[in-house]
PDB file of C-alpha atoms in Angstrom:
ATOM      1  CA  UNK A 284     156.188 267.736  99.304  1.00  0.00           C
ATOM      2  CA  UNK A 285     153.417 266.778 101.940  1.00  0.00           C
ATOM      3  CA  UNK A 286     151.527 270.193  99.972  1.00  0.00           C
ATOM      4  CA  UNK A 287     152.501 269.059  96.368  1.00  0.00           C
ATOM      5  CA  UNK A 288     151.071 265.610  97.427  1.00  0.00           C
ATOM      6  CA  UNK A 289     147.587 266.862  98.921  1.00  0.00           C
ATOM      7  CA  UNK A 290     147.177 268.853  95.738  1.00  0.00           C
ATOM      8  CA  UNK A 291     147.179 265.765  93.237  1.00  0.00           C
ATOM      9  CA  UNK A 292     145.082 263.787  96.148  1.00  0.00           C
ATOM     10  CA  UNK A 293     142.561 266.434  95.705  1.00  0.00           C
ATOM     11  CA  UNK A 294     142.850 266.380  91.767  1.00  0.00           C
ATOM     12  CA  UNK A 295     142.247 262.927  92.046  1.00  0.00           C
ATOM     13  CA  UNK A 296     138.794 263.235  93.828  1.00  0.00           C
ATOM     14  CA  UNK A 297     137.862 266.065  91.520  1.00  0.00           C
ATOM     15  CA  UNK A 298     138.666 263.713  88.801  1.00  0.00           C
ATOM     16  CA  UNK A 299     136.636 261.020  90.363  1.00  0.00           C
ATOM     17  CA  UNK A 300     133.861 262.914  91.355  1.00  0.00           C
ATOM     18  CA  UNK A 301     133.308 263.791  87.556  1.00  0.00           C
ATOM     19  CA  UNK A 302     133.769 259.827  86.655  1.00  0.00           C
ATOM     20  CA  UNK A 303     130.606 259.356  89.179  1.00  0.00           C
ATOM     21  CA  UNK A 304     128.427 261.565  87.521  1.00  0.00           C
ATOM     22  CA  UNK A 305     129.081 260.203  84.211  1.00  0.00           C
ATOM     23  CA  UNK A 306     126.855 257.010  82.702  1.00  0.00           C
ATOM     24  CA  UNK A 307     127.973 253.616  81.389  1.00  0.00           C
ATOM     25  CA  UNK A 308     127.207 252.166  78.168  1.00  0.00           C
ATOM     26  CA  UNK A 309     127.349 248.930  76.792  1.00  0.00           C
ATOM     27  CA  UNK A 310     128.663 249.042  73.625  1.00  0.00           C
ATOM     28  CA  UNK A 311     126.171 245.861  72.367  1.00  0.00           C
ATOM     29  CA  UNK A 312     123.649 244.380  73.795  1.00  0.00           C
ATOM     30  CA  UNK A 313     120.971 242.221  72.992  1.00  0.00           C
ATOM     31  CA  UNK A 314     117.701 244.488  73.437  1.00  0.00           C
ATOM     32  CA  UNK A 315     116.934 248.377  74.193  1.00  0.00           C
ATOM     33  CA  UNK A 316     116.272 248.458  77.239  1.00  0.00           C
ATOM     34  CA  UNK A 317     119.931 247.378  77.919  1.00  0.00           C
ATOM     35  CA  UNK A 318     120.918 251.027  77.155  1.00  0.00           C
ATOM     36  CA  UNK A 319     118.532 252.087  79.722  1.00  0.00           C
ATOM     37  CA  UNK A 320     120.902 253.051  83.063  1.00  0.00           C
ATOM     38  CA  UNK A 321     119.550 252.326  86.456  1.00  0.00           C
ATOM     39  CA  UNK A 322     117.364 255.494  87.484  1.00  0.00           C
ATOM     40  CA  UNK A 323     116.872 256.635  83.752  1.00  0.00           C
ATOM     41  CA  UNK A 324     113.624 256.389  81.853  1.00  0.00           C
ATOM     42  CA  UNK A 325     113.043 256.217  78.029  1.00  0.00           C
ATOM     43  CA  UNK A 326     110.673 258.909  76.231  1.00  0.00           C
ATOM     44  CA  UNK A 327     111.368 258.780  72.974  1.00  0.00           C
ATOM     45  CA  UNK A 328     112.123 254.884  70.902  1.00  0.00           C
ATOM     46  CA  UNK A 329     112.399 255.668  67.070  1.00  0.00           C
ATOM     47  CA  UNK A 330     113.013 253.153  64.928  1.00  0.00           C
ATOM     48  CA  UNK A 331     114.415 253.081  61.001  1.00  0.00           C
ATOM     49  CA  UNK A 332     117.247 252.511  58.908  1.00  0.00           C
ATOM     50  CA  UNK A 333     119.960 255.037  59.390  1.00  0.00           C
ATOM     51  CA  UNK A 334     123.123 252.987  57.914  1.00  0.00           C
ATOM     52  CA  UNK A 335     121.118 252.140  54.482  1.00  0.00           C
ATOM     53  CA  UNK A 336     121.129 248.163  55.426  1.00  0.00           C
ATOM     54  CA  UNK A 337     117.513 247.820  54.977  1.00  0.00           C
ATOM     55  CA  UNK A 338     117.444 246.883  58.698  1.00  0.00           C
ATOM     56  CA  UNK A 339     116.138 249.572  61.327  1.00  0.00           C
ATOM     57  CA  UNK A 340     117.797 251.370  63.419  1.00  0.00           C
ATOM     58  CA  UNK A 341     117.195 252.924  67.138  1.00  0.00           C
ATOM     59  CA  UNK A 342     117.250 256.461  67.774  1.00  0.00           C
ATOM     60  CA  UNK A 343     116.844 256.536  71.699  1.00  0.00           C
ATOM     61  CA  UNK A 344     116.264 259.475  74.005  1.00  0.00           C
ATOM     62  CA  UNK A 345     116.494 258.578  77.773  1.00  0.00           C
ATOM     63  CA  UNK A 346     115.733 261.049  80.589  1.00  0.00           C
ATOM     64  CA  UNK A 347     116.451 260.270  84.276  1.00  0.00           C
ATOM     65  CA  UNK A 348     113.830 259.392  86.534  1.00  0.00           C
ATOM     66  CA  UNK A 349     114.533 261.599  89.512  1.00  0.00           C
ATOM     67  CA  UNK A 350     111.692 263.328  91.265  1.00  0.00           C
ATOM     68  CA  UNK A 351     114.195 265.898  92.646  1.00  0.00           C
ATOM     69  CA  UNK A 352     114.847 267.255  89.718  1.00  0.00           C
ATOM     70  CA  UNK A 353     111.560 268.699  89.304  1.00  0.00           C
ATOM     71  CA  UNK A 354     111.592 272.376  90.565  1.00  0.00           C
ATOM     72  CA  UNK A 355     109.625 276.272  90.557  1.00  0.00           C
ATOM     73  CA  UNK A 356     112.045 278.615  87.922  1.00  0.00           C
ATOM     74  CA  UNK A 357     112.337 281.752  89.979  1.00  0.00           C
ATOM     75  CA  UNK A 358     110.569 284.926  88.684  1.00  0.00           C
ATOM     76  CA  UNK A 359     108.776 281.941  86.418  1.00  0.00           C
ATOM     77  CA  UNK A 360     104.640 282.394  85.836  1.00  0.00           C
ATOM     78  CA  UNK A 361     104.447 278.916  85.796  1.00  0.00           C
ATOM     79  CA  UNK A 362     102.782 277.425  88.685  1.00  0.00           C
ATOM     80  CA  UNK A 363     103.501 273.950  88.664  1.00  0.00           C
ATOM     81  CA  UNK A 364     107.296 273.303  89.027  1.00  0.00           C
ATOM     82  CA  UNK A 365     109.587 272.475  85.847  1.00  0.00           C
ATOM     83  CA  UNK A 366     111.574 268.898  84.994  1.00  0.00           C
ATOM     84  CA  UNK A 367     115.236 269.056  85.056  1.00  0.00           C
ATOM     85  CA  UNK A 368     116.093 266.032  84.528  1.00  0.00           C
ATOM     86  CA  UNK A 369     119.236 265.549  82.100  1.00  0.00           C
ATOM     87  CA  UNK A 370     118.533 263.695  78.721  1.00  0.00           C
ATOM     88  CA  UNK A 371     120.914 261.983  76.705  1.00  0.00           C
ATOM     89  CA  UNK A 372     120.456 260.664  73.050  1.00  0.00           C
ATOM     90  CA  UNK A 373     121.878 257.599  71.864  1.00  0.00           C
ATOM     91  CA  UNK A 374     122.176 256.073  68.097  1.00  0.00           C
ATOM     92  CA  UNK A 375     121.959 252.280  67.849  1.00  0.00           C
ATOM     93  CA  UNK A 376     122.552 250.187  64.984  1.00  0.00           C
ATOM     94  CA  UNK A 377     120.734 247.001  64.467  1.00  0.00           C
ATOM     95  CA  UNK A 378     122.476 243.793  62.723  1.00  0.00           C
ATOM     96  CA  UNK A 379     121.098 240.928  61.090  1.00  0.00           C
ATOM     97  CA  UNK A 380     121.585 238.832  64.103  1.00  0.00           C
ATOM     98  CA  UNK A 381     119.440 241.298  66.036  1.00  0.00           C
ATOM     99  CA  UNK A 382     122.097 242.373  68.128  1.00  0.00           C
ATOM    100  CA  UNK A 383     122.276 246.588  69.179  1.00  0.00           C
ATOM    101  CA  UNK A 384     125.614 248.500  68.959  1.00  0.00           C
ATOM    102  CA  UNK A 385     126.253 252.004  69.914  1.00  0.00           C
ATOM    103  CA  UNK A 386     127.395 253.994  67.596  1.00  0.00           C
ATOM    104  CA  UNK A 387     126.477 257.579  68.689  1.00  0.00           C
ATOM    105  CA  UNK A 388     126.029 259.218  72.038  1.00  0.00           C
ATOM    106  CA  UNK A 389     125.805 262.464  73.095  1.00  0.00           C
ATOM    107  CA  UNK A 390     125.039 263.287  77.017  1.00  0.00           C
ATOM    108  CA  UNK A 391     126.601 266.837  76.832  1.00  0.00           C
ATOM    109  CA  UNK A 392     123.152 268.670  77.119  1.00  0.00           C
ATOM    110  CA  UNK A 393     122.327 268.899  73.239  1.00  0.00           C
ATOM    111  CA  UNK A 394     119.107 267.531  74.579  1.00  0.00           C
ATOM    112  CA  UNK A 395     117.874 270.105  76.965  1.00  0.00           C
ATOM    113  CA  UNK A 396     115.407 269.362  79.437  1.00  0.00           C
ATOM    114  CA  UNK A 397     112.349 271.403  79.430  1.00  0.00           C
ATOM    115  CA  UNK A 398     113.376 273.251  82.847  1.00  0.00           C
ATOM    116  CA  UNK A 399     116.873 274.024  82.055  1.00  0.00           C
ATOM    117  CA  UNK A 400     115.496 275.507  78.131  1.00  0.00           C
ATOM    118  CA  UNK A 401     112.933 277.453  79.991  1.00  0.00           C
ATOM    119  CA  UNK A 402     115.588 278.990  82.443  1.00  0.00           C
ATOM    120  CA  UNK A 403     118.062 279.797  79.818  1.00  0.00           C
ATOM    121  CA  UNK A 404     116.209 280.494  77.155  1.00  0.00           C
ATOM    122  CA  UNK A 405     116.911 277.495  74.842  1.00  0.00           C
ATOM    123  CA  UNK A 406     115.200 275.255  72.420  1.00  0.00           C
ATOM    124  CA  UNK A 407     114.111 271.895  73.928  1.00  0.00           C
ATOM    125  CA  UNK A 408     112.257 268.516  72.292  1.00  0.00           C
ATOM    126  CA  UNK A 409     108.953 269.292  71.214  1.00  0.00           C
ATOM    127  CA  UNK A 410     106.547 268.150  67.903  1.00  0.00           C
ATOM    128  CA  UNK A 411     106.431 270.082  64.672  1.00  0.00           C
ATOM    129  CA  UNK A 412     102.764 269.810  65.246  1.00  0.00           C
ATOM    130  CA  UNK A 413     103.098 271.986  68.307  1.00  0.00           C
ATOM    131  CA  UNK A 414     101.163 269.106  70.165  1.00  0.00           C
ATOM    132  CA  UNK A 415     102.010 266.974  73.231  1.00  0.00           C
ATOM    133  CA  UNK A 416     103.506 264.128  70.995  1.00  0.00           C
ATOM    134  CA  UNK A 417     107.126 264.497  71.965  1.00  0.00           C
ATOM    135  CA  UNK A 418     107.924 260.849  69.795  1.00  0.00           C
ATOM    136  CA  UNK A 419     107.750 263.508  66.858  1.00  0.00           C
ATOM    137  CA  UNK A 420     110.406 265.786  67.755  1.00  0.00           C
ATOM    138  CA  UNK A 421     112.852 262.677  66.264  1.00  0.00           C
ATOM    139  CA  UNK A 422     111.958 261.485  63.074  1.00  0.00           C
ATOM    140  CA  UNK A 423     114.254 259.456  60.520  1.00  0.00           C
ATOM    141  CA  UNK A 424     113.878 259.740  56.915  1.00  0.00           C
ATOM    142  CA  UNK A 425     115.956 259.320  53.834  1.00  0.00           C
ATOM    143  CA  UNK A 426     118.557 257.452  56.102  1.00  0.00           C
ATOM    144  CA  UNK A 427     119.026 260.575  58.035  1.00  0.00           C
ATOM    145  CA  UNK A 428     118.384 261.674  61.803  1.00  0.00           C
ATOM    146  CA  UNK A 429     116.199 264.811  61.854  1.00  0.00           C
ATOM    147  CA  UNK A 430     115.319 266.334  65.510  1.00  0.00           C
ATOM    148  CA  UNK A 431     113.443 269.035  66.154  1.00  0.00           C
ATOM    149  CA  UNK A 432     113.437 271.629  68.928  1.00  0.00           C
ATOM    150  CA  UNK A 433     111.012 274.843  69.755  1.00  0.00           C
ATOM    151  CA  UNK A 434     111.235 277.526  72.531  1.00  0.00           C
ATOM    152  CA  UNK A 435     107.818 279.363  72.851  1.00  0.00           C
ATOM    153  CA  UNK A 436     107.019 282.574  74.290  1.00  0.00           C
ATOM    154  CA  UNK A 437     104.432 285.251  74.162  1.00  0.00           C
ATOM    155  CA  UNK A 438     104.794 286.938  71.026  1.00  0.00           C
ATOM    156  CA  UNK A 439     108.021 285.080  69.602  1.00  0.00           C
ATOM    157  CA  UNK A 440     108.561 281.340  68.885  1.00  0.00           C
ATOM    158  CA  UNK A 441     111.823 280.111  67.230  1.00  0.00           C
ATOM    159  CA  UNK A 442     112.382 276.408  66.053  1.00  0.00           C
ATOM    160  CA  UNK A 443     115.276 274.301  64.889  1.00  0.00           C
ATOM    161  CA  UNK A 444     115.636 271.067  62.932  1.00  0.00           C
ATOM    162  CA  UNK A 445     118.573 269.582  62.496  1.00  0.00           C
ATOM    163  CA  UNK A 446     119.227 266.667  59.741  1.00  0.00           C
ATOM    164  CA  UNK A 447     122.156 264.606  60.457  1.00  0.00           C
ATOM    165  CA  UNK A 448     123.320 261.419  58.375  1.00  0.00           C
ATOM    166  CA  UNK A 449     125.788 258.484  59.248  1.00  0.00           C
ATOM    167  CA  UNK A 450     128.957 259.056  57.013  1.00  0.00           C
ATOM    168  CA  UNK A 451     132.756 259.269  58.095  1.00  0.00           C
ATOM    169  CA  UNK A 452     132.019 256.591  60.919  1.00  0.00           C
ATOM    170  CA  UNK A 453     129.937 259.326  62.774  1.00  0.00           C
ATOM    171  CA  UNK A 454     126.645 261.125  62.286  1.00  0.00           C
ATOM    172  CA  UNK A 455     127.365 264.483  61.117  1.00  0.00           C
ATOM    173  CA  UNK A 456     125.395 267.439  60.393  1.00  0.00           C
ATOM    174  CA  UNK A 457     123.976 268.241  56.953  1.00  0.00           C
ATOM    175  CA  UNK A 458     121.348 270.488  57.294  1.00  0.00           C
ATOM    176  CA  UNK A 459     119.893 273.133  59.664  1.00  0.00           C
ATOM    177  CA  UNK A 460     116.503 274.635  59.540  1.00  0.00           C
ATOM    178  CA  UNK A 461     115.346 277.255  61.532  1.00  0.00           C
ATOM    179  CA  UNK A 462     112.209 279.635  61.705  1.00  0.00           C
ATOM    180  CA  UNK A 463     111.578 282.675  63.813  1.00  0.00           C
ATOM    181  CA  UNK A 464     107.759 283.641  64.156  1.00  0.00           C
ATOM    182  CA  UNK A 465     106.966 287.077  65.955  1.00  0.00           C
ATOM    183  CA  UNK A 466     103.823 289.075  65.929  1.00  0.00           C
ATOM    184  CA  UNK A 467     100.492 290.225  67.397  1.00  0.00           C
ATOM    185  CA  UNK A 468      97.096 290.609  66.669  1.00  0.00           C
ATOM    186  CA  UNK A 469      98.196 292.968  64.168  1.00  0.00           C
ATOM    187  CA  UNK A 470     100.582 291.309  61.942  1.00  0.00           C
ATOM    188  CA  UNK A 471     102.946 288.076  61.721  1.00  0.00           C
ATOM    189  CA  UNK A 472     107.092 288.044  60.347  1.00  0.00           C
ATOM    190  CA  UNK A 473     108.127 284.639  59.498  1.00  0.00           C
ATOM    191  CA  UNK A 474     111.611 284.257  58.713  1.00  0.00           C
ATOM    192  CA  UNK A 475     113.083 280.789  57.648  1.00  0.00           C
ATOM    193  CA  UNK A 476     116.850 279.847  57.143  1.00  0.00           C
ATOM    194  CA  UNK A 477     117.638 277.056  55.671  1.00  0.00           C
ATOM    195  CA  UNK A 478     121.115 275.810  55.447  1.00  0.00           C
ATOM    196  CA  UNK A 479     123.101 272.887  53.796  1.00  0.00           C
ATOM    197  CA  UNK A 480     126.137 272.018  55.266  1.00  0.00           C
ATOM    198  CA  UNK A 481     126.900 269.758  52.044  1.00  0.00           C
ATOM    199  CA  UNK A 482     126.136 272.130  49.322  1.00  0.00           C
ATOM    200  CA  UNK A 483     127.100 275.023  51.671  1.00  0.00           C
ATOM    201  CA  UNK A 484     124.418 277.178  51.017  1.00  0.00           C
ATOM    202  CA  UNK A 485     121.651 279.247  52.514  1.00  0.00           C
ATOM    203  CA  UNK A 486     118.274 279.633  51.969  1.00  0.00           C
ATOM    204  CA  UNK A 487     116.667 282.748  53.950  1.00  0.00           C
ATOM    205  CA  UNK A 488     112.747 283.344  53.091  1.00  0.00           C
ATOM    206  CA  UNK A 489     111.457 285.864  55.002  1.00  0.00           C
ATOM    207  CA  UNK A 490     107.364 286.671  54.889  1.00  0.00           C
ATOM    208  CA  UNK A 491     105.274 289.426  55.965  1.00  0.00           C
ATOM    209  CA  UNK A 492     101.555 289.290  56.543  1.00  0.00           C
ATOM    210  CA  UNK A 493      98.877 291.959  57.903  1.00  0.00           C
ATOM    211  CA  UNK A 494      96.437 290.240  59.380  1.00  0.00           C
ATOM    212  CA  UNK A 495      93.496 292.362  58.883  1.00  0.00           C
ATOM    213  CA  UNK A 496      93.839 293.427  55.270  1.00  0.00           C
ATOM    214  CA  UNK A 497      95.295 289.753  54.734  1.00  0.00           C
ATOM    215  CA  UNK A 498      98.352 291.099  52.422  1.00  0.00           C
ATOM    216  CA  UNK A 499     101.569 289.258  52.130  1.00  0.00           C
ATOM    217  CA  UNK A 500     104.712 290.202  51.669  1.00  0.00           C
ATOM    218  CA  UNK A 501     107.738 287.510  50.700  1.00  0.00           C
ATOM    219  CA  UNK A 502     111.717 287.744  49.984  1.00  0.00           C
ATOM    220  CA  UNK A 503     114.022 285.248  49.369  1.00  0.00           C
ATOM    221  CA  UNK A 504     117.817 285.133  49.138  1.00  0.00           C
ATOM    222  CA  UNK A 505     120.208 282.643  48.828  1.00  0.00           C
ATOM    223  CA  UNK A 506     124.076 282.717  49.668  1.00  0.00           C
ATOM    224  CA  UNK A 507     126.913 280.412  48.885  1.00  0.00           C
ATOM    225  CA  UNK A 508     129.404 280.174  52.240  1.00  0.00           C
ATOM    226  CA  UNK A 509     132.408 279.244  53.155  1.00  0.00           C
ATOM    227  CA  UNK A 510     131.577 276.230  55.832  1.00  0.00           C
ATOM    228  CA  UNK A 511     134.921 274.618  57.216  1.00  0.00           C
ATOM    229  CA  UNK A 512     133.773 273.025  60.394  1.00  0.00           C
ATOM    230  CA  UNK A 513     132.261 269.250  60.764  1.00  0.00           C
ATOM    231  CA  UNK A 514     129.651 269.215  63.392  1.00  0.00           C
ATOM    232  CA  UNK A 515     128.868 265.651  64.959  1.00  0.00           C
ATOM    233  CA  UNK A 516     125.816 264.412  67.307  1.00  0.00           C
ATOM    234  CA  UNK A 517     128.204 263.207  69.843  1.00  0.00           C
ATOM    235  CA  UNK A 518     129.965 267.054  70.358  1.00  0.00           C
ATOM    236  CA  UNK A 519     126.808 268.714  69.850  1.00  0.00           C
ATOM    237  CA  UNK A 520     126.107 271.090  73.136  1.00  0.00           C
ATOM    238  CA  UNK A 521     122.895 272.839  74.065  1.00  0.00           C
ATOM    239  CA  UNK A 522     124.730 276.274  72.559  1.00  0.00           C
ATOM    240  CA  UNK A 523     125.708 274.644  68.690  1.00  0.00           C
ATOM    241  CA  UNK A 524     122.575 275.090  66.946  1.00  0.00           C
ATOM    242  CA  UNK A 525     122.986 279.172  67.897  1.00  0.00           C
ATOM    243  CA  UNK A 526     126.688 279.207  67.032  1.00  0.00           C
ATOM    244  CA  UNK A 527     126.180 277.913  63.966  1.00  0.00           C
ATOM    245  CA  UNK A 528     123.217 280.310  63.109  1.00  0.00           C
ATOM    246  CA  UNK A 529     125.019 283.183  64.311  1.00  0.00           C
ATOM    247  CA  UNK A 530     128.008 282.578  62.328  1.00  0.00           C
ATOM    248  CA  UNK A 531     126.733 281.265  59.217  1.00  0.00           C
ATOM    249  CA  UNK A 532     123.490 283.088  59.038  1.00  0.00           C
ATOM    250  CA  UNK A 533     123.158 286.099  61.139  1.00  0.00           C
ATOM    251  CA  UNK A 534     126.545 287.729  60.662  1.00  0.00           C
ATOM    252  CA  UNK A 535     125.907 287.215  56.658  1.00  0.00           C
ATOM    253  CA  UNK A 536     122.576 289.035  56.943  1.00  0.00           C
ATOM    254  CA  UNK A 537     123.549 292.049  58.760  1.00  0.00           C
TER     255      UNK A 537
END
């Protein structure tokens, strides 16, 4: 018994420890900063309407303000050490009484930070414009949520988009956009998928170009799929965007 009784004691504290780690949320609250925990920092404030109201919304990306989180990636050529401090993204709705209400969260590391997409080899926040704006990685247009992500290296860059609207009580994915770039001095592949979770269909356009002699080559395909799955910000992880792609797009190309 004394056994059976240490083992739920140390459930318990596992249990616990977990709770610690986790944030709180109010669930209204009269102004932004509200959502802003103790020891977390704000880096992106969108605003627009998401909920067709004609009153706009907040799309708000908070990072945690921890200088200990800022470390060297082993067998990294980057000098100057890496932030890996978490980031969550939250969804607020305005009312006509100007009064905030959460109605999306997600804090299960859809938002990577720049260290931890580095040292996996992920996607993080970054512009379209391939600037140092990061406020342009979340845009909202159409009532819809678009965010954009890019991972960078040598000769290979890959970005994301992903277009989610508010409908079922939740903001759900509609669309998914995604472009591979390789090349050299030589020549340049761009591929672009496009797909519509609505419609269920793909888009692929892939282009060729030569550099030197300047001569293009372009194909484009579309597909009709079978899409069963509902994908929500809130259960988004860091790995969705490449599940998604690799079932619905990469095992239909081969």
């Amino acid at each position: 018994m004394k056994k059976k009784g240490f083992f739920f004691s140390f459930l318990l504290f596992i249990f616990c420890s977990f709770n610690l780690l986790a944030e709180n949320f109010p669930q209204k609250a009269s102004k932004i900063e509200d959502f802003i925990p103790k020891g977390w920092k704000s880096i992106i404030v969108k605003k627009g309407d998401l909920n067709k109201d004609k009153i706009d919304d907040v799309v708000l990306v908070i990072e945690k303000n921890d200088p200990k989180n800022f470390k060297k990636i082993e067998e990294s050529s980057r000098s100057n050490p890496m932030n890996f401090n978490p980031r969550i993204i939250l969804v607020l709705f305005k009312d006509k009484n100007s009064k905030y209400t959460l109605v999306a969260k997600n804090d299960k590391n859809f938002i990577v930070s720049p260290g931890y997409a580095s040292e996996e080899g992920l996607e993080t926040l970054d512009s379209p414009d391939y600037n140092d704006n990061l406020s342009k990685a979340v845009t909202i247009k159409n009532n819809t949520l678009r965010i954009f992500t890019l991972a960078d290296y040598i000769k290979y860059a890959t970005s994301t988009t992903y277009i989610f609207r508010y409908q079922n009580n939740r903001f759900e994915l509609i669309g998914l956009d995604a472009q591979n770039i390789s090349g050299d001095t030589e020549y340049v592949d761009t591929t672009n998928y496009s797909l519509n979770l609505s419609t269920k269909k793909l888009i692929i356009h892939n282009m060729s170009e030569k550099l030197e002699s300047n001569v293009k080559k372009e194909e484009k395909t579309e597909k009709n799929l079978n899409i069963t799955e509902i994908y929500a910000l809130d259960t988004m992880s860091e790995t969705t965007g490449v599940d998604i792609l690799d079932k619905y797009v990469f095992e239909i190309k081969k």
